[in-house]
Short mmCIF file of C-alpha atoms in Angstrom, two decimals:
data_model
loop_
_atom_site.label_atom_id
_atom_site.label_comp_id
_atom_site.label_asym_id
_atom_site.label_seq_id
_atom_site.Cartn_x
_atom_site.Cartn_y
_atom_site.Cartn_z
CA MET A 73 15.95 -81.90 -5.06
CA SER A 74 18.38 -83.93 -7.04
CA ASP A 75 22.26 -83.74 -6.42
CA GLU A 76 22.68 -81.98 -9.83
CA ASN A 77 20.33 -79.28 -8.70
CA LYS A 78 21.87 -78.99 -5.37
CA ASP A 79 25.27 -78.34 -7.05
CA THR A 80 23.83 -75.61 -9.33
CA ALA A 81 21.56 -73.92 -6.85
CA GLY A 82 23.05 -70.61 -5.51
CA SER A 83 25.64 -70.42 -8.35
CA ILE A 84 25.79 -68.48 -11.57
CA GLU A 85 25.95 -70.43 -14.63
CA PRO A 86 28.66 -69.40 -17.13
CA GLY A 87 27.68 -68.20 -20.59
CA GLU A 88 29.63 -67.51 -23.66
CA GLY A 89 33.19 -66.21 -22.97
CA GLY A 90 32.95 -67.46 -19.25
CA ARG A 91 30.62 -64.67 -18.30
CA PRO A 92 27.37 -65.44 -16.30
CA HIS A 93 23.99 -65.18 -17.94
CA GLY A 94 22.54 -63.73 -14.68
CA ARG A 95 22.08 -64.33 -10.96
CA VAL A 96 20.19 -67.52 -9.95
CA ILE A 97 17.19 -66.75 -7.66
CA GLY A 98 18.18 -67.14 -4.02
CA THR A 99 21.79 -65.99 -4.41
CA PRO A 100 23.08 -62.77 -2.79
CA SER A 101 23.23 -59.70 -5.06
CA PRO A 102 26.74 -58.82 -6.30
CA ALA A 103 25.81 -55.22 -5.85
CA ARG A 104 26.41 -55.48 -2.08
CA ASP A 105 30.19 -55.51 -2.82
CA ARG A 106 29.84 -52.16 -4.59
CA THR A 107 27.92 -50.12 -1.96
CA LEU A 108 29.33 -46.76 -1.14
CA LEU A 109 28.18 -46.76 2.60
CA ALA A 110 28.86 -49.32 5.23
CA GLN A 111 25.86 -51.72 5.77
CA ASP A 112 26.21 -51.68 9.62
CA ASP A 113 25.88 -47.79 10.09
CA ILE A 114 25.20 -45.84 7.07
CA SER A 115 25.26 -42.62 9.04
CA ALA A 116 28.61 -43.10 10.66
CA PRO A 117 31.57 -41.22 9.12
CA ALA A 118 34.89 -42.78 8.58
CA GLY A 119 36.73 -43.62 11.69
CA VAL A 120 33.62 -44.51 13.84
CA GLY A 121 34.62 -45.82 17.25
CA GLU A 122 38.06 -44.23 16.90
CA GLU A 123 39.21 -41.25 18.95
CA LEU A 124 39.39 -37.97 17.09
CA ASP A 125 42.72 -36.69 16.18
CA GLU A 126 42.97 -33.63 18.52
CA ALA A 127 45.21 -31.55 16.15
CA SER A 128 42.66 -32.02 13.31
CA ALA A 129 39.80 -31.43 15.79
CA LYS A 130 41.38 -28.09 16.77
CA ARG A 131 41.75 -27.01 13.14
CA ALA A 132 38.19 -27.85 12.49
CA GLU A 133 37.04 -26.10 15.62
CA ARG A 134 38.76 -22.91 14.42
CA VAL A 135 37.07 -23.19 11.02
CA VAL A 136 33.62 -23.67 12.54
CA ALA A 137 34.15 -20.61 14.92
CA THR A 138 35.22 -18.58 11.89
CA PHE A 139 32.01 -19.34 10.14
CA PHE A 140 29.93 -18.57 13.25
CA LEU A 141 31.74 -15.20 13.68
CA LEU A 142 31.05 -14.61 9.93
CA ALA A 143 27.36 -15.30 10.52
CA PHE A 144 27.44 -12.99 13.45
CA ALA A 145 29.03 -10.11 11.48
CA ALA A 146 26.57 -10.52 8.58
CA SER A 147 23.55 -10.53 10.95
CA VAL A 148 24.83 -7.38 12.65
CA ALA A 149 25.48 -5.79 9.33
CA PHE A 150 21.94 -6.62 8.25
CA ILE A 151 20.45 -4.88 11.20
CA ALA A 152 22.72 -1.92 10.99
CA TYR A 153 21.96 -1.40 7.27
CA TYR A 154 18.27 -1.75 7.96
CA ILE A 155 18.26 0.79 10.88
CA GLY A 156 20.95 3.13 9.63
CA TRP A 157 21.72 3.46 5.92
CA SER A 158 18.35 2.43 4.62
CA GLY A 159 16.69 5.30 6.51
CA ARG A 160 18.58 7.98 4.66
CA ASN A 161 17.49 9.70 1.49
CA GLY A 162 13.88 8.80 1.75
CA GLY A 163 14.38 5.36 3.39
CA MET A 164 14.17 1.76 2.09
CA HIS A 165 10.55 2.32 1.18
CA GLY A 166 11.39 4.87 -1.56
CA VAL A 167 10.93 3.78 -5.11
CA THR A 168 14.57 4.51 -6.14
CA ARG A 169 16.09 2.65 -3.32
CA THR A 170 13.98 -0.43 -3.26
CA ARG A 171 16.31 -2.44 -5.42
CA GLU A 172 19.39 -1.47 -3.51
CA SER A 173 17.79 -2.30 -0.23
CA ASN A 174 16.74 -5.77 -1.46
CA TYR A 175 20.17 -6.55 -2.67
CA TRP A 176 21.88 -5.60 0.57
CA LEU A 177 19.34 -7.03 3.02
CA GLY A 178 18.83 -10.22 1.09
CA GLY A 179 22.56 -10.79 0.59
CA LEU A 180 23.53 -10.05 4.17
CA MET A 181 20.86 -12.41 5.58
CA ALA A 182 21.72 -15.07 3.01
CA LEU A 183 25.39 -14.93 3.95
CA SER A 184 24.38 -15.24 7.69
CA PHE A 185 22.26 -18.29 7.17
CA LEU A 186 24.89 -19.90 4.78
CA ALA A 187 27.77 -19.20 7.18
CA LEU A 188 25.82 -20.61 10.11
CA ALA A 189 24.80 -23.68 8.11
CA ALA A 190 28.41 -24.33 6.92
CA GLY A 191 29.70 -24.06 10.47
CA VAL A 192 27.20 -26.54 11.83
CA THR A 193 27.83 -28.97 8.92
CA ILE A 194 31.59 -28.93 9.58
CA TRP A 195 30.95 -29.34 13.17
CA VAL A 196 28.86 -32.44 12.66
CA ARG A 197 31.13 -34.03 10.02
CA ARG A 198 34.39 -33.35 11.76
CA LEU A 199 33.91 -33.02 15.51
CA MET A 200 30.94 -35.32 16.43
CA THR A 201 31.40 -39.00 16.95
CA SER A 202 28.69 -41.15 15.41
CA LYS A 203 27.36 -44.43 16.65
CA PRO A 204 24.21 -46.51 16.23
CA ILE A 205 21.51 -45.55 18.63
CA VAL A 206 18.58 -47.93 19.19
CA GLN A 207 15.46 -46.56 20.90
CA GLU A 208 13.16 -49.13 22.40
CA ARG A 209 9.51 -48.52 22.94
CA HIS A 210 8.47 -48.75 26.59
CA ASN A 211 5.47 -47.48 28.69
CA LEU A 212 5.04 -43.73 28.80
CA GLN A 213 5.72 -43.74 32.64
CA ALA A 214 9.54 -44.10 33.09
CA ASP A 215 11.01 -45.57 36.30
CA GLU A 216 14.00 -44.26 38.21
CA GLU A 217 16.31 -46.48 36.26
CA THR A 218 15.13 -45.32 32.94
CA ARG A 219 15.46 -41.69 33.96
CA ALA A 220 18.87 -42.27 35.21
CA ALA A 221 19.73 -43.96 31.94
CA PHE A 222 18.31 -41.09 29.98
CA THR A 223 20.39 -38.59 31.95
CA GLN A 224 23.44 -40.54 31.28
CA ASP A 225 22.78 -40.97 27.63
CA PHE A 226 22.09 -37.14 27.40
CA LEU A 227 25.32 -36.36 29.10
CA GLU A 228 27.16 -38.73 26.80
CA GLY A 229 25.46 -37.19 23.78
CA ALA A 230 26.38 -33.71 24.92
CA SER A 231 30.00 -34.94 25.50
CA ASP A 232 30.10 -36.62 22.04
CA SER A 233 28.91 -33.50 20.29
CA GLY A 234 31.69 -31.40 21.71
CA LEU A 235 29.26 -28.83 23.04
CA THR A 236 30.50 -29.15 26.55
CA LYS A 237 34.04 -30.01 25.75
CA ARG A 238 34.73 -27.16 23.29
CA PRO A 239 33.61 -23.87 24.82
CA LEU A 240 34.78 -21.89 21.80
CA LEU A 241 32.23 -23.50 19.55
CA ARG A 242 29.56 -23.09 22.11
CA ARG A 243 30.22 -19.40 22.57
CA THR A 244 30.53 -18.57 18.88
CA LEU A 245 27.36 -20.49 18.08
CA LEU A 246 25.40 -18.51 20.73
CA LEU A 247 26.97 -15.36 19.41
CA ALA A 248 25.97 -16.19 15.72
CA ALA A 249 22.45 -17.07 16.61
CA ALA A 250 21.67 -14.15 18.91
CA PRO A 251 21.25 -11.46 16.11
CA LEU A 252 19.22 -13.83 14.02
CA GLY A 253 16.68 -14.01 16.96
CA LEU A 254 16.54 -10.19 16.83
CA ALA A 255 16.13 -9.93 13.08
CA PRO A 256 12.43 -10.66 12.92
CA LEU A 257 11.77 -8.00 15.49
CA VAL A 258 13.65 -5.45 13.44
CA LEU A 259 11.73 -6.56 10.29
CA LEU A 260 8.43 -5.39 11.92
CA ARG A 261 9.52 -2.01 10.84
CA ASP A 262 9.06 -3.11 7.31
CA LEU A 263 5.26 -3.12 7.91
CA GLY A 264 5.61 0.65 7.92
CA PRO A 265 4.70 3.18 10.63
CA LEU A 266 1.28 3.15 12.30
CA PRO A 267 -1.16 5.31 10.36
CA GLU A 268 -2.31 7.14 13.61
CA LYS A 269 -4.56 9.96 12.43
CA ARG A 270 -3.02 10.47 8.96
CA LEU A 271 -5.70 8.35 7.24
CA ARG A 272 -8.52 10.42 8.73
CA SER A 273 -7.74 13.05 6.16
CA THR A 274 -6.52 13.40 2.56
CA TYR A 275 -5.10 16.21 0.43
CA TRP A 276 -8.69 17.09 -0.59
CA GLY A 277 -8.94 18.91 2.83
CA ASP A 278 -5.77 20.89 2.38
CA ALA A 279 -6.55 21.76 -1.20
CA VAL A 280 -10.14 23.07 -0.31
CA LYS A 281 -8.75 25.16 2.46
CA LYS A 282 -6.22 26.75 0.20
CA ALA A 283 -8.94 27.49 -2.44
CA GLN A 284 -11.38 28.85 0.01
CA ALA A 285 -8.61 31.11 1.37
CA GLN A 286 -8.43 32.60 -2.05
CA GLY A 287 -12.17 33.25 -2.05
CA LYS A 288 -13.21 30.22 -4.05
CA LYS A 289 -15.90 27.79 -3.30
CA GLY A 290 -13.66 24.69 -3.50
CA VAL A 291 -10.85 22.94 -5.35
CA ARG A 292 -11.29 21.86 -8.91
CA LEU A 293 -11.37 18.25 -9.88
CA VAL A 294 -8.66 17.32 -12.47
CA VAL A 295 -8.58 14.09 -14.60
CA ASP A 296 -5.91 11.65 -13.36
CA GLY A 297 -3.09 11.45 -15.90
CA THR A 298 -3.87 14.59 -17.74
CA ASN A 299 -4.45 17.09 -14.81
CA LYS A 300 -7.15 18.72 -16.89
CA PRO A 301 -9.82 20.51 -14.80
CA LEU A 302 -13.15 18.88 -15.34
CA ARG A 303 -16.22 20.85 -16.51
CA VAL A 304 -19.79 19.73 -15.79
CA SER A 305 -20.28 19.65 -19.62
CA ASP A 306 -17.36 17.36 -20.02
CA PHE A 307 -19.15 14.74 -18.00
CA SER A 308 -22.61 15.09 -18.85
CA SER A 309 -23.45 11.56 -20.23
CA PRO A 310 -25.01 9.19 -17.70
CA GLY A 311 -23.20 5.94 -17.12
CA GLY A 312 -19.70 7.30 -17.28
CA MET A 313 -16.88 6.95 -14.75
CA ILE A 314 -13.55 8.72 -14.47
CA THR A 315 -10.74 8.94 -11.93
CA VAL A 316 -9.94 12.30 -10.55
CA LEU A 317 -7.58 14.05 -8.12
CA PRO A 318 -7.59 17.53 -6.39
CA GLU A 319 -5.95 20.23 -8.65
CA GLY A 320 -2.39 21.13 -7.61
CA ILE A 321 -1.64 18.04 -5.63
CA GLU A 322 1.71 17.53 -7.27
CA GLU A 323 2.90 21.05 -6.45
CA GLY A 324 1.23 21.12 -2.97
CA VAL A 325 3.06 18.22 -1.39
CA PRO A 326 6.80 17.22 -1.06
CA GLU A 327 8.04 15.18 -3.95
CA ASP A 328 8.57 12.09 -1.94
CA GLN A 329 4.96 12.21 -0.72
CA VAL A 330 3.21 12.65 -4.10
CA LEU A 331 2.60 9.01 -4.62
CA THR A 332 1.21 8.52 -1.17
CA GLN A 333 -1.07 11.52 -1.24
CA ASN A 334 -2.31 10.50 -4.78
CA ALA A 335 -3.05 7.06 -3.42
CA LYS A 336 -5.15 8.42 -0.58
CA ALA A 337 -6.91 11.21 -2.51
CA VAL A 338 -7.82 9.11 -5.62
CA THR A 339 -11.47 9.43 -6.37
CA ILE A 340 -13.98 8.04 -8.82
CA LEU A 341 -16.49 10.38 -10.36
CA ILE A 342 -19.70 8.64 -11.73
CA ASN A 343 -22.58 10.10 -13.71
CA VAL A 344 -25.70 8.32 -12.32
CA PRO A 345 -29.07 9.01 -13.91
CA GLU A 346 -30.65 11.66 -11.65
CA ASN A 347 -34.00 10.04 -11.42
CA GLU A 348 -32.39 6.83 -9.98
CA PHE A 349 -30.07 8.65 -7.55
CA LYS A 350 -31.03 8.31 -3.80
CA PRO A 351 -28.87 10.86 -1.82
CA ALA A 352 -28.28 10.06 1.75
CA LYS A 353 -29.90 12.17 4.45
CA GLY A 354 -27.79 15.33 4.90
CA ARG A 355 -26.12 14.78 1.55
CA GLU A 356 -28.73 16.13 -0.79
CA ASN A 357 -26.43 18.84 -2.14
CA TRP A 358 -23.35 16.66 -2.52
CA HIS A 359 -23.94 15.65 -6.09
CA ILE A 360 -24.49 17.64 -9.33
CA ASN A 361 -27.50 16.32 -11.16
CA GLY A 362 -26.47 12.72 -10.40
CA ILE A 363 -22.79 13.31 -10.77
CA VAL A 364 -21.30 11.89 -7.55
CA ALA A 365 -17.78 11.24 -6.24
CA TYR A 366 -16.57 8.36 -4.08
CA SER A 367 -13.25 7.25 -2.77
CA LYS A 368 -11.58 4.77 -5.07
CA VAL A 369 -10.00 2.91 -2.08
CA CYS A 370 -12.00 -0.05 -1.28
CA THR A 371 -13.12 -0.32 2.35
CA HIS A 372 -12.15 -4.01 2.61
CA VAL A 373 -8.35 -4.08 2.28
CA GLY A 374 -7.62 -1.03 0.25
CA CYS A 375 -7.73 -2.33 -3.36
CA PRO A 376 -8.78 0.10 -6.12
CA ALA A 377 -12.61 -0.09 -6.70
CA ALA A 378 -12.16 0.63 -10.33
CA LEU A 379 -14.97 -1.30 -12.09
CA TYR A 380 -18.44 0.14 -12.83
CA GLU A 381 -21.52 -1.59 -14.17
CA GLN A 382 -23.75 0.97 -16.05
CA THR A 383 -26.82 -1.24 -16.02
CA THR A 384 -26.89 -1.98 -12.27
CA HIS A 385 -24.99 1.30 -11.24
CA HIS A 386 -22.71 -1.03 -9.08
CA ILE A 387 -19.09 -0.24 -8.27
CA LEU A 388 -16.99 -3.36 -8.00
CA CYS A 389 -13.63 -4.11 -6.35
CA PRO A 390 -11.78 -6.69 -8.48
CA CYS A 391 -9.76 -8.08 -5.60
CA HIS A 392 -12.40 -9.69 -3.47
CA GLN A 393 -15.65 -8.79 -5.31
CA SER A 394 -16.89 -6.18 -2.88
CA THR A 395 -19.81 -4.38 -4.60
CA PHE A 396 -21.23 -0.97 -3.81
CA ASP A 397 -24.44 0.77 -5.06
CA ALA A 398 -23.48 4.04 -6.59
CA THR A 399 -27.08 5.29 -6.56
CA ASP A 400 -27.36 4.76 -2.81
CA ALA A 401 -24.38 6.41 -1.12
CA ALA A 402 -22.07 3.63 -2.25
CA LYS A 403 -23.62 1.17 0.35
CA VAL A 404 -22.34 -2.53 0.39
CA VAL A 405 -24.50 -4.78 -1.62
CA PHE A 406 -22.14 -7.74 -1.78
CA GLY A 407 -18.77 -8.89 -0.64
CA PRO A 408 -16.55 -8.60 2.50
CA ALA A 409 -16.41 -4.86 2.66
CA ALA A 410 -17.77 -3.62 6.03
CA ARG A 411 -18.87 -0.06 5.17
CA PRO A 412 -19.76 2.24 2.24
CA LEU A 413 -17.15 4.10 0.11
CA PRO A 414 -16.62 7.53 1.53
CA GLN A 415 -18.37 10.27 -0.53
CA LEU A 416 -16.82 13.61 -1.48
CA PRO A 417 -19.08 16.73 -1.51
CA LEU A 418 -19.32 18.42 -4.92
CA ALA A 419 -20.44 21.78 -6.28
CA VAL A 420 -20.18 23.78 -9.40
CA GLU A 421 -18.03 26.93 -9.79
CA ASP A 422 -17.60 28.82 -13.12
CA GLY A 423 -18.74 25.59 -14.94
CA TYR A 424 -16.16 23.44 -13.19
CA ILE A 425 -16.73 20.57 -10.87
CA VAL A 426 -15.22 21.43 -7.49
CA ALA A 427 -15.01 19.65 -4.05
CA THR A 428 -16.20 21.73 -1.16
CA SER A 429 -14.59 19.70 1.61
CA ASP A 430 -12.62 16.64 2.45
CA TYR A 431 -14.18 13.23 3.01
CA HIS A 432 -16.24 13.17 6.14
CA GLU A 433 -15.02 9.75 7.18
CA PRO A 434 -11.64 7.90 6.88
CA ILE A 435 -10.90 6.40 3.52
CA GLY A 436 -9.75 2.84 3.07
CA PRO A 437 -10.24 -0.32 5.14
CA SER A 438 -12.04 -0.15 8.45
CA PHE A 439 -9.07 -1.30 10.45
CA TRP A 440 -7.12 1.74 9.26
CA GLU A 441 -9.35 3.74 11.58
CA ARG A 442 -7.92 2.25 14.64
CA GLY A 443 -4.49 3.89 14.09
#
């Protein structure tokens, strides 16, 4: 390299107005002088290596403790609202109170987590010393000297964090975290009560008993949505399907239970060609010239089995494609469902289609039977 090149290497040649054209390859970047963080320890806050001002530390400690206490209060309020107030007037599962419950429960839990996070952040930024830590890789088996060094480092870290030095922070942190550990257990209630034996029967059974007590053969089927009693002549065309409910269900149950009872009792009525219908043994009289009724609640996970193929006479559940044969006691022909759709016994009274009893097996998914 010539002397001329030596003089210019590593320098920036001036351009017009004395400004450089650019940096010559090999020279340090001028951006290093404008970095926001220190190059030696980018994680260290200002004042690394210096003793914390005790007066400022005390103020920060009180602020952190206040946030922890706020987190504790919000967690306790969350549990209190969930157990207490949300259980009134139909509970948090009622349609009219769902939005209110979501606002209160979500807001209180968010406040608890935010207060806890703010307290921890201030603790780390204001009260913990920061210094570079280098971890060397060694054999997995540590000797006595290494274990002693680890113990010393651990104790020094605990001291630097202020966890042992500042009992107020330690106690309020534990106090704030305790209710958060209990919250998931409380939320198990949101799964709802165990079904016990409530799913082994539907309102069909109660309605049939009331009708038979009045000297009738059974309870009339009404069209879902119109509540119009259904005559055999109204449903005489093969290939049709309609959703029905027991007559009087809205007047026969408490107002807050109408939706639940409707969901359990909802039934599909299908007109299968009589020459293709294969009634199960003991159920020869459960249909009316091919008109048959099955539970609409899929036996897989409880979705509505609401689709019907007229050409194949298959009932389909759109959720997971479980398929049932309407001509053969709704047996499963495809999909994850484990058992057929329960069948409702039918008869004719004064030209109307009536149900003569409740379902003889539990409706819905198989695991519901274990309640």
